PDB file of C-alpha atoms in Angstrom:
ATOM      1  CA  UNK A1381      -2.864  -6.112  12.547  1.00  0.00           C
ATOM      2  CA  UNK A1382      -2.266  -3.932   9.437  1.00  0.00           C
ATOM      3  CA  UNK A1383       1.259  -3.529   7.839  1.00  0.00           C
ATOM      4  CA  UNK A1384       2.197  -1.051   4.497  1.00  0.00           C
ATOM      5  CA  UNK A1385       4.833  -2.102   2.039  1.00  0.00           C
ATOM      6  CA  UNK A1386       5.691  -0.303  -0.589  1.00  0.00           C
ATOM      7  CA  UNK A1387       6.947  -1.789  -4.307  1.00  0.00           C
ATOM      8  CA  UNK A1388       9.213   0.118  -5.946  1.00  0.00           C
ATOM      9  CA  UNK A1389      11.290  -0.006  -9.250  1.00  0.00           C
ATOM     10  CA  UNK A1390      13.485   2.887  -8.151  1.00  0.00           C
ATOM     11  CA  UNK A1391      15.990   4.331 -10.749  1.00  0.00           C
ATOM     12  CA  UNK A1392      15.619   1.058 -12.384  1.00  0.00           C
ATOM     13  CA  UNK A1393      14.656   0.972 -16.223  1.00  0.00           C
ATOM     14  CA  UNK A1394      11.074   0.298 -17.779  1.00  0.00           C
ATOM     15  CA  UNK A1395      11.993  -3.109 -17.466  1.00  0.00           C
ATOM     16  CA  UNK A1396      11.935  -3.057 -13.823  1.00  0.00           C
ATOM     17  CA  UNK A1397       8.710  -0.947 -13.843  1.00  0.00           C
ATOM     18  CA  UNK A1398       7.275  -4.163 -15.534  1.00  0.00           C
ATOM     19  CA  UNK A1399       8.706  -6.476 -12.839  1.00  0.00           C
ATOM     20  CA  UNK A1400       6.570  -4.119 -10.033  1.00  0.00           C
ATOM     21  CA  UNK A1401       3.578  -4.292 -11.598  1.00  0.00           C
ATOM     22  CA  UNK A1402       4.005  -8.012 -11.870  1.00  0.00           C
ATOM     23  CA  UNK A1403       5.256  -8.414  -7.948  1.00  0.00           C
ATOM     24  CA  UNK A1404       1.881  -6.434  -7.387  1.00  0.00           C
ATOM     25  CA  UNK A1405      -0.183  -8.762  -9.035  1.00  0.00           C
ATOM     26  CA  UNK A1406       1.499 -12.010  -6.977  1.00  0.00           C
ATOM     27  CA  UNK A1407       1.256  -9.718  -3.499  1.00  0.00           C
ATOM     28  CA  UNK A1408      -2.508  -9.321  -4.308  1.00  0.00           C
ATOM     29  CA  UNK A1409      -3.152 -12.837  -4.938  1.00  0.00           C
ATOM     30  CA  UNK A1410      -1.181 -14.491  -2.618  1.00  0.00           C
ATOM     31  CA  UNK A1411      -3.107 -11.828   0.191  1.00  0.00           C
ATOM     32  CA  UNK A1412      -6.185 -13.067  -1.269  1.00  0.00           C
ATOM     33  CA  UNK A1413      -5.247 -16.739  -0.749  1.00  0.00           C
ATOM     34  CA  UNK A1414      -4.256 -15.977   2.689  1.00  0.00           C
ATOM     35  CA  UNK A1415      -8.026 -14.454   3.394  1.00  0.00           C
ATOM     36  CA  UNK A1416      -5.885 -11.320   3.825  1.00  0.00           C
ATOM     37  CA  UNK A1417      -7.707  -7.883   3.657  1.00  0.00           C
ATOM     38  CA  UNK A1418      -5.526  -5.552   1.092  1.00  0.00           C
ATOM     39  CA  UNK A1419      -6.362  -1.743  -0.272  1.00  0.00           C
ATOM     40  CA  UNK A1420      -4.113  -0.045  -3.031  1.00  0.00           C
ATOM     41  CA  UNK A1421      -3.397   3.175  -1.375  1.00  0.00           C
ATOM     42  CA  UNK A1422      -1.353   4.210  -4.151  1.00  0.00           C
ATOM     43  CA  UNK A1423       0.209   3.394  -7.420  1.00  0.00           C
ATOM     44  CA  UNK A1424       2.324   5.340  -9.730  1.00  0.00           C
ATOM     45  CA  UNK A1425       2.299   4.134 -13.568  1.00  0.00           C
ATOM     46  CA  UNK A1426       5.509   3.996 -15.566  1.00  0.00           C
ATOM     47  CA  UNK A1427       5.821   5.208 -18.844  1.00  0.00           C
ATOM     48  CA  UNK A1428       5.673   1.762 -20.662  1.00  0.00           C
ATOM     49  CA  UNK A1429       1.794   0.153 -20.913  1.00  0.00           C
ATOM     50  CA  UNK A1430       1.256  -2.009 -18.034  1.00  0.00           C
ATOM     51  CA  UNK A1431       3.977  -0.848 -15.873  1.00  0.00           C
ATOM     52  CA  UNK A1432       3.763   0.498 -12.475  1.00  0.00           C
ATOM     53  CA  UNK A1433       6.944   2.821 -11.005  1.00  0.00           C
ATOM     54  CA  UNK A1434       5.827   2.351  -7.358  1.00  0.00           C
ATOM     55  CA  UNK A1435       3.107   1.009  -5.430  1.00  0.00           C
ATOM     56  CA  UNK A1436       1.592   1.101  -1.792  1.00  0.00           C
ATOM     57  CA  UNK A1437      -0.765  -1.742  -0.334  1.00  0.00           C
ATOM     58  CA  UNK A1438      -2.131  -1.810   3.408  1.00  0.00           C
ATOM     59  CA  UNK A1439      -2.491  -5.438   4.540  1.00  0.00           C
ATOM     60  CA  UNK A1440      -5.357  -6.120   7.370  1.00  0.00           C
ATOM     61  CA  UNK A1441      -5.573  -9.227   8.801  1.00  0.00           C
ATOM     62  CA  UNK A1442      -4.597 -12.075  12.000  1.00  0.00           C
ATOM     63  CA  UNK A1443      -1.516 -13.109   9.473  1.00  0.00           C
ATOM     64  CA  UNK A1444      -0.331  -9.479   7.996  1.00  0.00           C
ATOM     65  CA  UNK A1445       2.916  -9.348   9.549  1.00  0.00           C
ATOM     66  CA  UNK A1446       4.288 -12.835   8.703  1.00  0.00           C
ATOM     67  CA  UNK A1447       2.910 -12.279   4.710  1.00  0.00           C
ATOM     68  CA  UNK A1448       4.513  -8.801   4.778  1.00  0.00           C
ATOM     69  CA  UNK A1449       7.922  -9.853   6.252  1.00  0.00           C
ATOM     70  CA  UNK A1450       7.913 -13.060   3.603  1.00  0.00           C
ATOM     71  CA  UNK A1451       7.498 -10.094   0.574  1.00  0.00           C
ATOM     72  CA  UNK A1452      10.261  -7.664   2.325  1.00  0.00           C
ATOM     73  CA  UNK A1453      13.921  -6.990   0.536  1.00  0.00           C
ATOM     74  CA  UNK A1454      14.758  -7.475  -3.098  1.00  0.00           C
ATOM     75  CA  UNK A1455      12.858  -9.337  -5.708  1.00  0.00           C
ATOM     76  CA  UNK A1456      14.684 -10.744  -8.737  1.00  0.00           C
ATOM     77  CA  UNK A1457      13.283 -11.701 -11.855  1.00  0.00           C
ATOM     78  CA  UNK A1458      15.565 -13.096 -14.956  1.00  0.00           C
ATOM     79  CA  UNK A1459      14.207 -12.946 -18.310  1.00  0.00           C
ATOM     80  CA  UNK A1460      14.477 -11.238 -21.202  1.00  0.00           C
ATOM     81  CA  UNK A1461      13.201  -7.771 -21.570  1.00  0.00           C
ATOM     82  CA  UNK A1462       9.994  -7.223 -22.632  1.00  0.00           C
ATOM     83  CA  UNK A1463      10.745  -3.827 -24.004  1.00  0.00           C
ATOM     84  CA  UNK A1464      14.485  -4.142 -25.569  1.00  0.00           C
ATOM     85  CA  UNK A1465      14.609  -8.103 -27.318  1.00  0.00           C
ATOM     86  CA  UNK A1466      18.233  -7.814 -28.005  1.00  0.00           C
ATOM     87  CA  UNK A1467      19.654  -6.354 -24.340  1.00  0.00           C
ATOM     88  CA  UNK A1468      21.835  -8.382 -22.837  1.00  0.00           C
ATOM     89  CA  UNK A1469      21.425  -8.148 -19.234  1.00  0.00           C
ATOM     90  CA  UNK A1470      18.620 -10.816 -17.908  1.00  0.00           C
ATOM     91  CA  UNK A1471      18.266  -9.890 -14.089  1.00  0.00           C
ATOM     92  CA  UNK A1472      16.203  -7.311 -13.019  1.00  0.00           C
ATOM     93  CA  UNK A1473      15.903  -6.045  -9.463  1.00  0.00           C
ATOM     94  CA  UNK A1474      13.112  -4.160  -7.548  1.00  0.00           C
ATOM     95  CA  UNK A1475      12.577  -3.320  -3.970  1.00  0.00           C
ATOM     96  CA  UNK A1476       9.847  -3.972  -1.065  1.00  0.00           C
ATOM     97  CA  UNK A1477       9.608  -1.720   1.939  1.00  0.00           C
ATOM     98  CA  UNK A1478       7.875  -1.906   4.805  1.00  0.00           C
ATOM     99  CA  UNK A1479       5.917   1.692   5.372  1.00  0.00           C
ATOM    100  CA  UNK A1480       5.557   2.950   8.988  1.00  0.00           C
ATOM    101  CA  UNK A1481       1.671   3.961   9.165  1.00  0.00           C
ATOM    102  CA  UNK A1482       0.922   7.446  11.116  1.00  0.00           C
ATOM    103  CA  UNK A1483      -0.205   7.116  14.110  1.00  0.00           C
ATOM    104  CA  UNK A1484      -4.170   7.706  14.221  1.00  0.00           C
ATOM    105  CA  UNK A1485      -6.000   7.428  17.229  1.00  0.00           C
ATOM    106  CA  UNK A1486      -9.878   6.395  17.471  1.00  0.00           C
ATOM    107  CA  UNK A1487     -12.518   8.623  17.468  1.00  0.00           C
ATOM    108  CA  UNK A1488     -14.413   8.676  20.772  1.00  0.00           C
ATOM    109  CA  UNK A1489     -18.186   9.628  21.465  1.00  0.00           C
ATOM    110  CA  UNK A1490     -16.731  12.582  23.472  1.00  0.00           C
ATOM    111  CA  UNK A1491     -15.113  14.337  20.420  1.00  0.00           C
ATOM    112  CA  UNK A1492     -18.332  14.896  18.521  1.00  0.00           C
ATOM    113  CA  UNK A1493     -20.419  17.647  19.126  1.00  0.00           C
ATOM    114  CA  UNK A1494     -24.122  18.103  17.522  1.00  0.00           C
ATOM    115  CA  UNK A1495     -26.091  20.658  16.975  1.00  0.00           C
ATOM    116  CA  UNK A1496     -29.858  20.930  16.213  1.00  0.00           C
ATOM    117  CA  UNK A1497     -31.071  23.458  13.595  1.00  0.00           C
ATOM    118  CA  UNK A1498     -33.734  24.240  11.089  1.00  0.00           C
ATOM    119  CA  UNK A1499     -33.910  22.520   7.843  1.00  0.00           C
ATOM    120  CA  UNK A1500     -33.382  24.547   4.287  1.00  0.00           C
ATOM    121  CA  UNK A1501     -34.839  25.119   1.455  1.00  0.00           C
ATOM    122  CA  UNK A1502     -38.365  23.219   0.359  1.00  0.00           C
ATOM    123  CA  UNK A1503     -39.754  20.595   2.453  1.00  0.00           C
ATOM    124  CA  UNK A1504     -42.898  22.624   3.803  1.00  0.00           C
ATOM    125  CA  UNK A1505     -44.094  24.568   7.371  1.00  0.00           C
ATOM    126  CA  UNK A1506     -42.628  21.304   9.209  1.00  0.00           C
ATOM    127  CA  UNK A1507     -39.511  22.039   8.180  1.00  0.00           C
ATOM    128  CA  UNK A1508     -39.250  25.785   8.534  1.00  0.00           C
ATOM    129  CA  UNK A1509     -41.075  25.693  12.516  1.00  0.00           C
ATOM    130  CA  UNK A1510     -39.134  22.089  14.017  1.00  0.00           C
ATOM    131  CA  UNK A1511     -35.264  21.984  14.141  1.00  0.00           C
ATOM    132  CA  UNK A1512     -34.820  18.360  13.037  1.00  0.00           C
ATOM    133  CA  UNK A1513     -31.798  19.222  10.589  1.00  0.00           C
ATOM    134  CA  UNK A1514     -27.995  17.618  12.706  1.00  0.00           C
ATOM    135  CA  UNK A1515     -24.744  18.856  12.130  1.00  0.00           C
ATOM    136  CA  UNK A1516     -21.928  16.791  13.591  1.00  0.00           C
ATOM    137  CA  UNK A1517     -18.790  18.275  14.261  1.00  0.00           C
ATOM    138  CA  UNK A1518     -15.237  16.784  15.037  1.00  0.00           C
ATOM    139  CA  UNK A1519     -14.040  18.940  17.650  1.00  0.00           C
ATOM    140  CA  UNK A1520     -10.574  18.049  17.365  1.00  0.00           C
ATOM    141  CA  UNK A1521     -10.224  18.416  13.727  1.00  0.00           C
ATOM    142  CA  UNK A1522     -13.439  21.007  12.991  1.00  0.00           C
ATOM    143  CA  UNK A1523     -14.669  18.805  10.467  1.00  0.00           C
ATOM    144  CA  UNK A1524     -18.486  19.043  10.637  1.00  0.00           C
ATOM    145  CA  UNK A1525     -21.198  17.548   7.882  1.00  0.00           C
ATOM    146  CA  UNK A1526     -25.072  18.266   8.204  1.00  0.00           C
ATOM    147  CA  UNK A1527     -27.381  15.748   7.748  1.00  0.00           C
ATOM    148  CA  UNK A1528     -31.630  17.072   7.048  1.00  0.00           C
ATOM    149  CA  UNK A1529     -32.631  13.860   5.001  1.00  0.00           C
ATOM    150  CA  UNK A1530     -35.483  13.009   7.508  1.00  0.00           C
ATOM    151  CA  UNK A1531     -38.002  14.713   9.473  1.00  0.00           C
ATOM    152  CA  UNK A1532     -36.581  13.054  12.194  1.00  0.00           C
ATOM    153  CA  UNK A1533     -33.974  14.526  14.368  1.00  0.00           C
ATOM    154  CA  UNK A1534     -33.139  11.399  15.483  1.00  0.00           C
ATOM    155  CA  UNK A1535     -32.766   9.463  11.891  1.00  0.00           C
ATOM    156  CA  UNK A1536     -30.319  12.873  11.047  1.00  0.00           C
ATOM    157  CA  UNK A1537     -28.108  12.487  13.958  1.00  0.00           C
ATOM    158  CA  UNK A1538     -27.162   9.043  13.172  1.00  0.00           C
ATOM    159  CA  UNK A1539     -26.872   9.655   9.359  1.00  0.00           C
ATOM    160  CA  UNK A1540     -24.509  12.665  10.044  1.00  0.00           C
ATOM    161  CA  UNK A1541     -22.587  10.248  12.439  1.00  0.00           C
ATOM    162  CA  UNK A1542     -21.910   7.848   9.957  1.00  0.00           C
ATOM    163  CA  UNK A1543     -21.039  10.965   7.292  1.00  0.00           C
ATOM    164  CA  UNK A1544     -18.757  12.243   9.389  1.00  0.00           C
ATOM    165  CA  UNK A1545     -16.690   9.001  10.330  1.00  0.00           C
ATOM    166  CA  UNK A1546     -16.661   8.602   7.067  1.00  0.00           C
ATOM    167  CA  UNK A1547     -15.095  11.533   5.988  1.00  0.00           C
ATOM    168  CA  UNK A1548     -12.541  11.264   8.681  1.00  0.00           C
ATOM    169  CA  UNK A1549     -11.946   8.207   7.330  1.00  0.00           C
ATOM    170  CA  UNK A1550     -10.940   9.458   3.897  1.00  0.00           C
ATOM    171  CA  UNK A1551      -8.773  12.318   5.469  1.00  0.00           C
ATOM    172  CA  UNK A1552      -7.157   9.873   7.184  1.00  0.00           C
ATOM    173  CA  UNK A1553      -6.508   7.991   4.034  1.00  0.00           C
ATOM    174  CA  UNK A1554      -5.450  10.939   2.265  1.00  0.00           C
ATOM    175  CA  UNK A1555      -2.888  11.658   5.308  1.00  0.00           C
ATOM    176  CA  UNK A1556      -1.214   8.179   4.757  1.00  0.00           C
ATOM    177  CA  UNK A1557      -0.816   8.724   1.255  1.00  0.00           C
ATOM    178  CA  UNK A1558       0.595  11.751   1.941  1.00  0.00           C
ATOM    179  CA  UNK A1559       2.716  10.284   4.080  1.00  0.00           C
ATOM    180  CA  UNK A1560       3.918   7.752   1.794  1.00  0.00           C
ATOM    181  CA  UNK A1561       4.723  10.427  -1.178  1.00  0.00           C
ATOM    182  CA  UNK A1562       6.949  11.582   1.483  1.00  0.00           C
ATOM    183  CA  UNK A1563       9.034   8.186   1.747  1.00  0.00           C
ATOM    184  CA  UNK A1564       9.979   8.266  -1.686  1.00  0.00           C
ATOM    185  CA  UNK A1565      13.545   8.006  -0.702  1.00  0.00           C
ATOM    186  CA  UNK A1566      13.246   4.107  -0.628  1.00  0.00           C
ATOM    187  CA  UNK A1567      13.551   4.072  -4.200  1.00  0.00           C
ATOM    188  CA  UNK A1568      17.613   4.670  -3.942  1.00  0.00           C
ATOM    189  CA  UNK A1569      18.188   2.161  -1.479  1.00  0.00           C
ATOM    190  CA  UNK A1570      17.389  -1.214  -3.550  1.00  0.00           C
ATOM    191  CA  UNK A1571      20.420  -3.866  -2.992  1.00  0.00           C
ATOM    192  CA  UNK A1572      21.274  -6.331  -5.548  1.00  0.00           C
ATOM    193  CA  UNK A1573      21.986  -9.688  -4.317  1.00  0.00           C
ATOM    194  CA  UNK A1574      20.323 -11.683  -1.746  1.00  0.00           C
ATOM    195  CA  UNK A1575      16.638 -11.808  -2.914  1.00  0.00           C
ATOM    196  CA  UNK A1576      13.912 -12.912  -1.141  1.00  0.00           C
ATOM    197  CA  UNK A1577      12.107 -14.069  -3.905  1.00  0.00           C
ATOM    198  CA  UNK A1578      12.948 -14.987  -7.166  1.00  0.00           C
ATOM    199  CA  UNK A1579      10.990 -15.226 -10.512  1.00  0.00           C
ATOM    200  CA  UNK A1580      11.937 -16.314 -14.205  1.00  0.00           C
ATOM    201  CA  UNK A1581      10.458 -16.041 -17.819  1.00  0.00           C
ATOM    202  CA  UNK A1582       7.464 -14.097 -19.574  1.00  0.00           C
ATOM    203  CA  UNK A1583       5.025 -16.084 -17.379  1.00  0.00           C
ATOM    204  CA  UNK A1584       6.691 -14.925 -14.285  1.00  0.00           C
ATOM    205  CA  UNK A1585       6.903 -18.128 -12.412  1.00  0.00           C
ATOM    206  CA  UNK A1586       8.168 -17.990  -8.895  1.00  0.00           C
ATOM    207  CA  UNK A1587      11.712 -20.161  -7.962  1.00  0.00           C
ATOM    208  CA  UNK A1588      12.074 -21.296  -4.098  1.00  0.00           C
ATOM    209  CA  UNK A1589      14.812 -19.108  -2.717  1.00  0.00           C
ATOM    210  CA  UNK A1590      17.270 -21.360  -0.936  1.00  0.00           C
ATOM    211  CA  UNK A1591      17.145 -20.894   2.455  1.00  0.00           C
ATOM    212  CA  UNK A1592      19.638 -20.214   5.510  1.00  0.00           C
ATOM    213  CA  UNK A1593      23.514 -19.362   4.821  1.00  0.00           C
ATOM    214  CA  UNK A1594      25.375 -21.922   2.600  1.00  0.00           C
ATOM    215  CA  UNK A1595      25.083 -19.657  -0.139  1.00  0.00           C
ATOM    216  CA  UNK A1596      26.185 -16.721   1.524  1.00  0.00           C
ATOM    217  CA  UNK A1597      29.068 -19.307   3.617  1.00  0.00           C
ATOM    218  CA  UNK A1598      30.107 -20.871  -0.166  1.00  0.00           C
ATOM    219  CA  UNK A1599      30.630 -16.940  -1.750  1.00  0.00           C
ATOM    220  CA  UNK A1600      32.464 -15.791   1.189  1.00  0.00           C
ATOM    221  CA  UNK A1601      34.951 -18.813   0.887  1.00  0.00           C
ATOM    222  CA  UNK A1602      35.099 -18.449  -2.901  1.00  0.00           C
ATOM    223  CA  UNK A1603      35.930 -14.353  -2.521  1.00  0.00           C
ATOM    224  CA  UNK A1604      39.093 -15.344  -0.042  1.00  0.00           C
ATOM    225  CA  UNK A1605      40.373 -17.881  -2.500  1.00  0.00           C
ATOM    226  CA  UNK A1606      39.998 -14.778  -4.590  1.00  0.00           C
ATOM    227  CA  UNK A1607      42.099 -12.500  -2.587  1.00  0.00           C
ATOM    228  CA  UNK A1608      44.981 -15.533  -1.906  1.00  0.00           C
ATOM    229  CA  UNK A1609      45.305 -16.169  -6.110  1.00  0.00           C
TER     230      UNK A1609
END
């Protein structure tokens, strides 16, 4: 099971940049606690030290879904700013998304082609009269690497194997970030009000976030005694 999110300041000030790079902190531990596999796939700094304007984690693991849909919606933090001491406002807002991740499908046996050829450059007359160098190609994607470490065909053709899954791994990788630069409209849709989590004070400390609808029930009654007044 693997799920993205992506935490994002959007508009908001360099105070709110501060509050991301916080929330990231917090996401990685509390993945870590959780024996949760997680990989930074990307992270945009803000313009203050220590500040981060977005970031996107992957999260592996039998548990991913449940963490990632306990982090989703708006995180509030109230404190003072770190940047401004005499501002005024003391609640800060930030959003977490949940990323769709492309589609990849697994490489299969059948989509690799090799090809036997001569070895380059020095190595002596073994090299130059026995085809033991392997290049492995990706037939779908044309991505090939060559692999003429040994003087054994054999020893080359699983070398350039595990070259070539590897670099199909990092163009994968580099699709999904890709992907993600391209979801950037997430950072104008951050709601104020119902947070899922809350934190407080320089030392960021986390507040339980009451749960169910007698908030929600008591604000609704109080906005219709409103209206009637």
């Amino acid at each position: 099971m693997e799920k993205i999110i992506q935490i994002t300041a959007g508009r908001g000030p360099a105070e709110c940049t501060w509050v991301v790079a916080q929330v990231l902190k917090k996401v990685l531990e509390e993945a870590q606690e959780q024996q949760l596999e997680t990989t930074l796939l990307q992270r945009e700094v803000g313009s203050e030290n220590g500040t981060v304007e977005t970031a996107t984690i992957s999260v592996k693991g039998k548990n991913a879904a449940t963490f990632a849909n306990s982090w989703i919606g708006t995180i509030q933090w109230i404190g003072q700013s770190p940047f401004r001491k005499m501002h005024k406002r003391k609640n800060w807002f930030i959003g977490i998304f949940e990323i769709e991740p492309q589609k990849n499908s697994s490489v299969s046996e059948n989509d690799i082609q090799y090809q036997a050829m001569r070895s380059s450059g020095a190595g002596g007359q073994h090299v130059n009269k026995v085809s033991s160098a392997v290049r492995a190609t990706h037939i779908p994607t044309g991505i090939a690497v060559v692999s003429m470490d040994s003087r054994s065909q054999h020893q080359n053709k699983k070398r350039a194997t595990e070259r070539l899954l590897k670099k199909l791994e990092d163009e994968t990788l580099q699709q999904l970030k890709n992907h993600v630069g391209q979801q950037w409209e997430n950072q104008l849709h951050i709601e104020r009000g119902n947070p899922v989590r809350v934190f407080t004070g320089s030392d960021f400390k986390n507040n339980k976030v009451e749960k169910g609808y007698k908030g929600t029930r008591q604000k609704l009654k109080q906005d219709l005694r409103n209206e009637n007044n």
